[in-house]
mmCIF file of C-alpha atoms in Angstrom:
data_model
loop_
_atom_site.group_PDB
_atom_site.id
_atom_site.type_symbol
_atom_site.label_atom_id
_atom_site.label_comp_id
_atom_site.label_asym_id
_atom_site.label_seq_id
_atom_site.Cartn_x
_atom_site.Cartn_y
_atom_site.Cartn_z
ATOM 1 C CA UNK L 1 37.171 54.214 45.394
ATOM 2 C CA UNK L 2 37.017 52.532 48.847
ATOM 3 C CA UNK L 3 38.772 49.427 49.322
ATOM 4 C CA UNK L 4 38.833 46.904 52.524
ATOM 5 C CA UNK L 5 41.639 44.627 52.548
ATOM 6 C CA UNK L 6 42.227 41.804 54.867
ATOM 7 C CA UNK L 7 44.732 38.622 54.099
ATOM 8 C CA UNK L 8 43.181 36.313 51.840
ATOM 9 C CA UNK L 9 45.824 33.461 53.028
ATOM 10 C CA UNK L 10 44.311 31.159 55.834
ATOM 11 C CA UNK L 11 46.246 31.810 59.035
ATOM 12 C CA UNK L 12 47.141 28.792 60.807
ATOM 13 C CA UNK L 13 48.040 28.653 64.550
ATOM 14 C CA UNK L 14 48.289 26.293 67.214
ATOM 15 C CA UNK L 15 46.308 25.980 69.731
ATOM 16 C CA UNK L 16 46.973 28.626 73.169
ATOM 17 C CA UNK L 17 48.859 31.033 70.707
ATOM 18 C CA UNK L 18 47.377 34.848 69.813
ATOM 19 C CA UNK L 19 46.070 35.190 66.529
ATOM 20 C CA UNK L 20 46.124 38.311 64.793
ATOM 21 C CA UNK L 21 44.272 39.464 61.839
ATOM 22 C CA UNK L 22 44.758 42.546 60.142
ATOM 23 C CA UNK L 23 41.987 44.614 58.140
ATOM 24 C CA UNK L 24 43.798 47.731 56.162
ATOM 25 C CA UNK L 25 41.687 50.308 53.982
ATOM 26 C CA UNK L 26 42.260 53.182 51.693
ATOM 27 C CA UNK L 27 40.232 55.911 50.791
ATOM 28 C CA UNK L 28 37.798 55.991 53.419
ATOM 29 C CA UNK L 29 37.349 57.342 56.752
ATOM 30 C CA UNK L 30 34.797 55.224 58.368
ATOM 31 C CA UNK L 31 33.030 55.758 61.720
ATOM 32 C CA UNK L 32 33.245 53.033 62.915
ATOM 33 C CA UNK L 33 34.441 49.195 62.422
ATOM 34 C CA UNK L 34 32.641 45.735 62.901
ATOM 35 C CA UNK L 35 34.274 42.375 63.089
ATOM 36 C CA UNK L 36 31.920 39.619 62.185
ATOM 37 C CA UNK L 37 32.458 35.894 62.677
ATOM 38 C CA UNK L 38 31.393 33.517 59.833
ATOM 39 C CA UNK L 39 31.319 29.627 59.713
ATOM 40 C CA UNK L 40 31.139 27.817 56.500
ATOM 41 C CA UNK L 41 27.185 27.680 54.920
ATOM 42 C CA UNK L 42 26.488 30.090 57.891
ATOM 43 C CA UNK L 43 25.450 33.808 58.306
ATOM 44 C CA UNK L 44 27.974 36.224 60.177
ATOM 45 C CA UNK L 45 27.950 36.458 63.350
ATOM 46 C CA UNK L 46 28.610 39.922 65.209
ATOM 47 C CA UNK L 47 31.626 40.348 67.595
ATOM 48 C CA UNK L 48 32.894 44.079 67.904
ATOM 49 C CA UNK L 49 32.032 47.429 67.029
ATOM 50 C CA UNK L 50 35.152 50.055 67.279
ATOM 51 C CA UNK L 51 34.182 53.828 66.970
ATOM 52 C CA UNK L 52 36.721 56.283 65.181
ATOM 53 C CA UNK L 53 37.769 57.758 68.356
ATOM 54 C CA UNK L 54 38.419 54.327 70.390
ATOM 55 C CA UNK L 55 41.839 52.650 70.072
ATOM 56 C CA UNK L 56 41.089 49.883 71.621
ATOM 57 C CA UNK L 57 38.052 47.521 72.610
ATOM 58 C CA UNK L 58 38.055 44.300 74.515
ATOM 59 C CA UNK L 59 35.654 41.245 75.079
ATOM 60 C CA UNK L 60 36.734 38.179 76.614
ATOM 61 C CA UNK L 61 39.292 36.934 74.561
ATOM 62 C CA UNK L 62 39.120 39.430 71.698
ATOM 63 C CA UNK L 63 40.501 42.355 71.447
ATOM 64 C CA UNK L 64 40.483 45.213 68.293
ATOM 65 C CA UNK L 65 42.331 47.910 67.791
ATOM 66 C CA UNK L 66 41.650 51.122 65.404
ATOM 67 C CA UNK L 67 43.951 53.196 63.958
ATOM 68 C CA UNK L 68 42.739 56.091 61.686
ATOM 69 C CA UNK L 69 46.386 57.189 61.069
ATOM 70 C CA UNK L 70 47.280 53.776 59.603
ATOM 71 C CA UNK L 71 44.047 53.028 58.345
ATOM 72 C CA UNK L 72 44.431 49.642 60.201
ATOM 73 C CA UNK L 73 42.309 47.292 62.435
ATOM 74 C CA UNK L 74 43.679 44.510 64.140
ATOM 75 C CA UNK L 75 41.880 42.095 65.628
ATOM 76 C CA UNK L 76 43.461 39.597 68.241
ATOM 77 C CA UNK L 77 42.234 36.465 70.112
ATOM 78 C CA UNK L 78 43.878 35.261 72.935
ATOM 79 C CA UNK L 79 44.277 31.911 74.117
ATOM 80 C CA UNK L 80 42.955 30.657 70.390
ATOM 81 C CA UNK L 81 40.787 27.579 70.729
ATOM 82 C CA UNK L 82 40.099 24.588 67.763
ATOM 83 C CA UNK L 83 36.371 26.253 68.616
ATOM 84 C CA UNK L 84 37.929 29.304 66.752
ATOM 85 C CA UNK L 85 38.552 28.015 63.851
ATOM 86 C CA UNK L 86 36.213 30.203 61.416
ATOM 87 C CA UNK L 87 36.593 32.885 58.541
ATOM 88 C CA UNK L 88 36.572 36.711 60.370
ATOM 89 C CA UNK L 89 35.427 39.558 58.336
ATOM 90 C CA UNK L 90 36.126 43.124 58.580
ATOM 91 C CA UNK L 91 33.408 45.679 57.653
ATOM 92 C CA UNK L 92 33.014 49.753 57.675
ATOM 93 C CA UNK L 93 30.689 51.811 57.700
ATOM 94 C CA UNK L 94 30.332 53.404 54.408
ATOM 95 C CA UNK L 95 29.208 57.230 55.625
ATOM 96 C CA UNK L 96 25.924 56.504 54.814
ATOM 97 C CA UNK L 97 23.190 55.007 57.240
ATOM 98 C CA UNK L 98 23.917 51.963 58.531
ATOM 99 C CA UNK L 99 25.309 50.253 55.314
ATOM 100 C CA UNK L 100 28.370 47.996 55.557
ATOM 101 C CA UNK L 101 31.161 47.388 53.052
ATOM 102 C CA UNK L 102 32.955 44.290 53.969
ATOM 103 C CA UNK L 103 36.799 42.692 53.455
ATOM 104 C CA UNK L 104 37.420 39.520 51.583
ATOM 105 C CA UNK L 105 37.746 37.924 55.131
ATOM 106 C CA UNK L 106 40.741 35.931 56.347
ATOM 107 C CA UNK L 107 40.118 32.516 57.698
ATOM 108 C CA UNK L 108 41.575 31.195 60.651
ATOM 109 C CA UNK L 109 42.323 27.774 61.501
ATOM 110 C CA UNK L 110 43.750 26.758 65.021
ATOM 111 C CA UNK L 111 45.330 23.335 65.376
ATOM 112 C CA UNK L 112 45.256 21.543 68.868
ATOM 113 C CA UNK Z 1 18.349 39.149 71.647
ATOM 114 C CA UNK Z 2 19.092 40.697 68.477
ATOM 115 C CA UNK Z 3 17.770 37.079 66.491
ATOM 116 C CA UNK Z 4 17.260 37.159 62.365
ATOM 117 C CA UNK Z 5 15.964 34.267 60.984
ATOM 118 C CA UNK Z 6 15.689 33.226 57.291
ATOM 119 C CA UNK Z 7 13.161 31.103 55.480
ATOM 120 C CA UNK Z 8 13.591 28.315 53.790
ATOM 121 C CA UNK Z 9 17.392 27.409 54.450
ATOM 122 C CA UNK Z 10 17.885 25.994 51.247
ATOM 123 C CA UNK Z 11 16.079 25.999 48.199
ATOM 124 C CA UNK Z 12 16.411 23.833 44.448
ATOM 125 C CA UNK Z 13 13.891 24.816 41.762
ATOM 126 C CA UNK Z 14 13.968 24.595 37.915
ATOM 127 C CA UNK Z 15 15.198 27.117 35.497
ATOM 128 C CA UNK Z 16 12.539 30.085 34.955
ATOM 129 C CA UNK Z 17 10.734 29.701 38.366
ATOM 130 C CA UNK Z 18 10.407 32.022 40.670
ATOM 131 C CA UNK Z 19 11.688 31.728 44.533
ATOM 132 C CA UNK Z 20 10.983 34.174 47.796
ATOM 133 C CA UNK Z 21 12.646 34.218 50.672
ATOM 134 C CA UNK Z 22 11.931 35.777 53.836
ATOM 135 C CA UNK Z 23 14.156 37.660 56.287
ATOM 136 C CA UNK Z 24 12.240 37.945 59.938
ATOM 137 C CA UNK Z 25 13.478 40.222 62.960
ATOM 138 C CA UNK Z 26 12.088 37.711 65.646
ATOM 139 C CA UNK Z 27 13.089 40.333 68.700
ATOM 140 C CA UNK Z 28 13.708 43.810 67.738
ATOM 141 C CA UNK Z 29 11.714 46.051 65.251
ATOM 142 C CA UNK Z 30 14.071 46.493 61.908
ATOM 143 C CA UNK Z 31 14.359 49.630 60.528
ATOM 144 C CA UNK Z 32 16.451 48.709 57.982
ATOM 145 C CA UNK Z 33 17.058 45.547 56.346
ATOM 146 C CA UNK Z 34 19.719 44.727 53.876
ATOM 147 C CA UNK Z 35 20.283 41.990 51.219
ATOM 148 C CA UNK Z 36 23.493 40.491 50.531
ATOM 149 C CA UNK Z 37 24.950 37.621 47.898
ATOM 150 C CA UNK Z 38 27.612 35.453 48.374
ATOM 151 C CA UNK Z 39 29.011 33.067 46.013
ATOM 152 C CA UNK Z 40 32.077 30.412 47.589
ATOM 153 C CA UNK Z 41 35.483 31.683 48.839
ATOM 154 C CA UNK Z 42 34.184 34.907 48.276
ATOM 155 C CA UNK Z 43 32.714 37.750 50.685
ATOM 156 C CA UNK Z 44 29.485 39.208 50.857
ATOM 157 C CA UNK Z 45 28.225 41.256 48.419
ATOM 158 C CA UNK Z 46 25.215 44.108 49.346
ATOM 159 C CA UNK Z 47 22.751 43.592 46.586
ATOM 160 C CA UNK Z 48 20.008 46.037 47.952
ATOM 161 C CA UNK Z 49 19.253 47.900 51.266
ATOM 162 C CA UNK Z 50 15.237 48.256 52.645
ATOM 163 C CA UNK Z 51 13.413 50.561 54.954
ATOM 164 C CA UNK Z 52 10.140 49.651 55.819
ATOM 165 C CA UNK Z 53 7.663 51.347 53.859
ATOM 166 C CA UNK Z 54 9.759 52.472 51.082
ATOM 167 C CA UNK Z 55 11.654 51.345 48.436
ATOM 168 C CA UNK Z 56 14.850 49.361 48.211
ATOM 169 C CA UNK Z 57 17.945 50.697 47.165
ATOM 170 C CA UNK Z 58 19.792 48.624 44.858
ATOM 171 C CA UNK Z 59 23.365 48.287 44.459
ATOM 172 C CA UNK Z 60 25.250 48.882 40.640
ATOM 173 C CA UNK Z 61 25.035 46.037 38.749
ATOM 174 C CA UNK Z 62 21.675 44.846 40.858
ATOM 175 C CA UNK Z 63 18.364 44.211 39.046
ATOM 176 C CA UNK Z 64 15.435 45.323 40.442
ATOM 177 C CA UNK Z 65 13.295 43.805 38.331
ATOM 178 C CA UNK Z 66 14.810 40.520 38.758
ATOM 179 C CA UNK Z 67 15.198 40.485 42.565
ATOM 180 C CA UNK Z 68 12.275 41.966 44.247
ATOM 181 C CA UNK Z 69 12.573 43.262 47.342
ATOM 182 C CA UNK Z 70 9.256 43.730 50.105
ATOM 183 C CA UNK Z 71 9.824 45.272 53.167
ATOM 184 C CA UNK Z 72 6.183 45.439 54.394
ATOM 185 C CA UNK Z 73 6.646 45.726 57.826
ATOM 186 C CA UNK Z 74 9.484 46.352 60.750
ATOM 187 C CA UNK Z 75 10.356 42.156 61.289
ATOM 188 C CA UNK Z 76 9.627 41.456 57.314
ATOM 189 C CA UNK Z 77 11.478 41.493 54.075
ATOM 190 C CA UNK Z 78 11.191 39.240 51.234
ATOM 191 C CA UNK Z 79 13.501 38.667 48.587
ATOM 192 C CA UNK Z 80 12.132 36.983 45.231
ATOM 193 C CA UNK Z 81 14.235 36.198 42.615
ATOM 194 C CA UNK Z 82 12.293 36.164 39.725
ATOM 195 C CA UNK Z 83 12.374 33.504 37.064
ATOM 196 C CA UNK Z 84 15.856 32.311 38.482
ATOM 197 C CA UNK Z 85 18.659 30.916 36.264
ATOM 198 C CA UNK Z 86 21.840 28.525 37.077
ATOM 199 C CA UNK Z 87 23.718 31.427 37.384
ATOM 200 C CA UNK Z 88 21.330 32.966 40.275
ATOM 201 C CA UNK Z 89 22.433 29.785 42.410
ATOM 202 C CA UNK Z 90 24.244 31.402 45.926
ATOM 203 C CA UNK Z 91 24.225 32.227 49.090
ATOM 204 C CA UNK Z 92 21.590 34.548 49.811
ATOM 205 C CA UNK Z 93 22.149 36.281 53.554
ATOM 206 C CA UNK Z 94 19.600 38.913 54.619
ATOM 207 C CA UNK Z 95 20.738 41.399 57.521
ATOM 208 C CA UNK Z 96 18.021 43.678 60.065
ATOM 209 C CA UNK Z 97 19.548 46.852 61.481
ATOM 210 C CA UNK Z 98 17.451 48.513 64.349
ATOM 211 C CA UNK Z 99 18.239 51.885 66.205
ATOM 212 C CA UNK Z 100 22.598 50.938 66.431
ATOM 213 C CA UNK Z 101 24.966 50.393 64.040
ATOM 214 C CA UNK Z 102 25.336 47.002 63.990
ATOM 215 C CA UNK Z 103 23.591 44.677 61.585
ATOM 216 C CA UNK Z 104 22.326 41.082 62.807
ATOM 217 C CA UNK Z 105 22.631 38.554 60.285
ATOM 218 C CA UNK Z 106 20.256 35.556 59.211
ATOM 219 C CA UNK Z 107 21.451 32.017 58.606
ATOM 220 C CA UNK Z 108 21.007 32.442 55.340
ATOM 221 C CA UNK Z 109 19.465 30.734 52.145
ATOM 222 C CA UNK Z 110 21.337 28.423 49.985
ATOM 223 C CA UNK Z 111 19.630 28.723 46.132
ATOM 224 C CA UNK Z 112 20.320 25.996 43.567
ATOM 225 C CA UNK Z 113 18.952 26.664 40.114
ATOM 226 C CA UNK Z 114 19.082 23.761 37.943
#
């Protein structure tokens, strides 16, 4: 069966560093990859799409890369900020419509 | 643009009741809404997808009869959880899904069942 991994250990960094969170799956061959933003008691909050046949995507300070081979996502943000402190989950497309399976999320926590 | 809202925030009612909440597309037409659970520390959970009009899928393990999902119209789905027990108490987060991809997420709805 499918299965989304991300780290389920907070990642700690200080403040003006690159974080980098990693999203890993097996099984699967998605179209296409979303990173979502959530904040504690909150909904998630959309950041990036990635298509199968895009390596790389950029917006402001966040970047994501896709790698089919691997079967990896990374997602990096640059110059982290306090403000970025927040749990990011990874989610696929499932072949099917617009559903979404989701990782475990990995929460980030950047000290100033 | 792209704004899902979710009504009430948070919700306490007694064993046996029953509780809706609603899931509103305030600025694009939803062609597809989804339902999700989440209980703490963990992720979300899809407990049912909608299209307006029809049905909802439900997920394995999902009862239909106990969570009742209305999609009536293209900004409207309802979720009621039908005579609700302690162990119904979550996160409830509804998602709308227009013409792309991505899915826009509500706020969602804290349930306590005493």
């Amino acid at each position: 069966s499918q299965k989304i991994e991300q780290n389920s250990e907070a990642l700690n960094i200080q403040e003006g560093k690159t974080a980098t969170l990693t999203c890993n799956y097996t099984n699967y061959s998605p179209a296409y990859l979303q990173w979502y933003r959530q904040d504690p008691g909150r909904g998630p909050v959309f950041l990036l799409l990635i298509r199968e046949n895009e390596k790389e995507k950029r917006k402001e300070r966040l970047k994501v890369t896709f790698d089919t081979t691997l079967k990896q996502s990374l997602f990096h943000i640059t110059a982290s900020q306090p403000a970025d402190s927040a749990t990011y989950l990874c989610a696929l497309d499932n072949n099917a419509g617009n559903m979404l399976t989701f990782g475990g999320g990995t929460r980030l926590m950047v000290k100033p | 643009g792209a704004v899902v809202s979710q009504h009430p925030s948070w919700v306490i009612c007694k064993s046996g009741t029953s509780v809706k909440i609603e899931c509103r597309s305030l600025d694009f037409q939803a062609t597809t809404m989804f339902w999700y659970r989440q209980f703490p520390k963990q992720s979300l959970m899809l407990m049912a997808t909608s299209n307006e009009g029809s049905k909802a899928t439900y997920e394995q393990g999902v009862e239909k009869d106990k969570f009742l999902i209305n999609h009536a119209s293209l900004t409207l789905s309802t979720l009621t959880v039908t005579s609700a027990h302690p162990e119904d108490s979550s996160f409830y987060i509804c998602s709308a899904s227009g013409a792309a991809e991505t899915q826009y997420f509500g706020p969602g709805t804290r349930l306590l069942v005493l």
